[in-house]
Short mmCIF file of C-alpha atoms in Angstrom, two decimals:
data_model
loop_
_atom_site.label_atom_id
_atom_site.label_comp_id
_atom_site.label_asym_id
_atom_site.label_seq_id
_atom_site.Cartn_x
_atom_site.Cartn_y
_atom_site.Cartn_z
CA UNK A 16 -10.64 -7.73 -10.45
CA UNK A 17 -10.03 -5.51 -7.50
CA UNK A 18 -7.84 -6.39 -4.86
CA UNK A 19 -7.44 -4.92 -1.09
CA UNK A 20 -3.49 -4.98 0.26
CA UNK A 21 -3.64 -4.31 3.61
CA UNK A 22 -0.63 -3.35 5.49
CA UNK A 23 0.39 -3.25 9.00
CA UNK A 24 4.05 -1.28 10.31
CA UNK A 25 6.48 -2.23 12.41
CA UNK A 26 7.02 -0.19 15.38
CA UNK A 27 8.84 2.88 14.88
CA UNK A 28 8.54 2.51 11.26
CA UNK A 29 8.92 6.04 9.63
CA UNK A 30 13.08 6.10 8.89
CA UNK A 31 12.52 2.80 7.10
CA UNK A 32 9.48 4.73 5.51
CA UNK A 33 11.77 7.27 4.63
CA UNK A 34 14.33 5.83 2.82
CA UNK A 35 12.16 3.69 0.73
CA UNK A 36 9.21 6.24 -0.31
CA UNK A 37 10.96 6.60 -3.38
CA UNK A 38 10.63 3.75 -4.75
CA UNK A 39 7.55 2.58 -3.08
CA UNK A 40 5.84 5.57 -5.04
CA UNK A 41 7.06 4.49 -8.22
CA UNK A 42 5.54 1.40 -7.91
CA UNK A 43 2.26 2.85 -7.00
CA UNK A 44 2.78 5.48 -9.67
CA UNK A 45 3.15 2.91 -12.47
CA UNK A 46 -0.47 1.30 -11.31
CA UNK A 47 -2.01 4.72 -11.68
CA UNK A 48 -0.39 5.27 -15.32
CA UNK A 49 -1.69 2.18 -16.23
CA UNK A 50 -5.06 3.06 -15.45
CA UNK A 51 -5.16 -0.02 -12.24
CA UNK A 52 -5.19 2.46 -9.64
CA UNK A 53 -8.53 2.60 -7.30
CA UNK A 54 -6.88 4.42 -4.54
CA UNK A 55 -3.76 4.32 -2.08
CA UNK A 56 -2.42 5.80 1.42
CA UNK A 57 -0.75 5.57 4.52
CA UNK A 58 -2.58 5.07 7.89
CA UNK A 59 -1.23 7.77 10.16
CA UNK A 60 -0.32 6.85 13.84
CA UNK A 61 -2.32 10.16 15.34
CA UNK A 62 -5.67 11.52 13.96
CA UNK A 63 -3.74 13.91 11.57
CA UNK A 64 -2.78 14.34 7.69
CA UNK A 65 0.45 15.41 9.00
CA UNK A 66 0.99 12.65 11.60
CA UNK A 67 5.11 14.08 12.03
CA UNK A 68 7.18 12.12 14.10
CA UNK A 69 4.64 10.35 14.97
CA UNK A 70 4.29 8.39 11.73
CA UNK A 71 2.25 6.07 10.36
CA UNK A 72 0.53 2.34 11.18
CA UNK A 73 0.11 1.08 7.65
CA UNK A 74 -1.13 1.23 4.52
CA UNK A 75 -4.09 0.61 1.93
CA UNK A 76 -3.77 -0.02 -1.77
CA UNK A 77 -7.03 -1.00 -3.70
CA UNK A 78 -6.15 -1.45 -7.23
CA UNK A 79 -7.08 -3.96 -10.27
CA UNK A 80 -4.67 -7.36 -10.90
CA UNK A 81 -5.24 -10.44 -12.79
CA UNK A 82 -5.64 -12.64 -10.04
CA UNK A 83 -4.90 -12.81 -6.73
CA UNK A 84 -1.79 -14.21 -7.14
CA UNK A 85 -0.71 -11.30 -9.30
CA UNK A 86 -2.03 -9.20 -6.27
CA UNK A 87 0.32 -11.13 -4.44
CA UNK A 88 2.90 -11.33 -5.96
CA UNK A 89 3.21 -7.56 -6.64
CA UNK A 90 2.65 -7.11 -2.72
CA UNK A 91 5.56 -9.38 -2.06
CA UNK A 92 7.90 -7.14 -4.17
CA UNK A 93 6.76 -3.77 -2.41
CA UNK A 94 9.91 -1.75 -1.38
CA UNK A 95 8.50 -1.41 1.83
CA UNK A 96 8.41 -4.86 2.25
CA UNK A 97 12.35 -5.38 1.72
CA UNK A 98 13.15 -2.59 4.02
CA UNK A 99 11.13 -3.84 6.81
CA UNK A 100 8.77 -1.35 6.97
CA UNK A 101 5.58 -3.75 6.86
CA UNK A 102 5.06 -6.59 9.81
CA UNK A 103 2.44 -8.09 7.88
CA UNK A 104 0.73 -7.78 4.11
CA UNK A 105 -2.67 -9.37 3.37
CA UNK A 106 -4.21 -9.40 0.05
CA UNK A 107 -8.10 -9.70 -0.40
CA UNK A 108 -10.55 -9.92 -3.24
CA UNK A 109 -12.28 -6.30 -3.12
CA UNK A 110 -15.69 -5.58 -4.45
CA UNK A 111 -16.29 -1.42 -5.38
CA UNK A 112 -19.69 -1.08 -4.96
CA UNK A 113 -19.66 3.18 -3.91
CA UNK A 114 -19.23 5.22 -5.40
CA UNK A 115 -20.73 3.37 -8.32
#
């Protein structure tokens, strides 16, 4: 099943963005090898691609797990989550429905 991990920032979040990306995108390179991968961004703090100094609000991963404590549990372990980039992390059940 799909699942939805919603996460909000910090304030002033981007050097603790920074020096985690690394490993954060392994992570979410390893779900896209394995074929789990729906799709996965930041949320930038300005209406821009290329939000700067400005930096970013959060983040969305949809991708496939086993259950939602997998889901979870793989949240839980996110890099960004043991730097302090994320003030909160909620997992949901996500339907696809478009495009079909």
């Amino acid at each position: 099943m799909l699942y939805a991990i919603i996460s909000q920032d910090v304030t002033n979040s981007l050097p603790l963005r920074q020096q985690a990306r690394p490993t954060h995108l392994d992570r979410l390179n390893q779900l896209q090898n394995e074929g789990r991968m729906v799709l996965a961004g930041p949320h930038p703090a300005i209406d821009s691609d290329t939000p700067g100094d400005a930096g970013f609000t959060g983040s969305l991963v949809v991708a496939e797990f086993d259950s939602l404590e997998a889901a979870q549990a793989w949240a839980d372990a996110d890099p960004y989550v043991a730097a302090g980039v994320y003030a909160k992390v909620v997992v949901k059940p996500f339907k696809q429905v478009l495009p079909a």
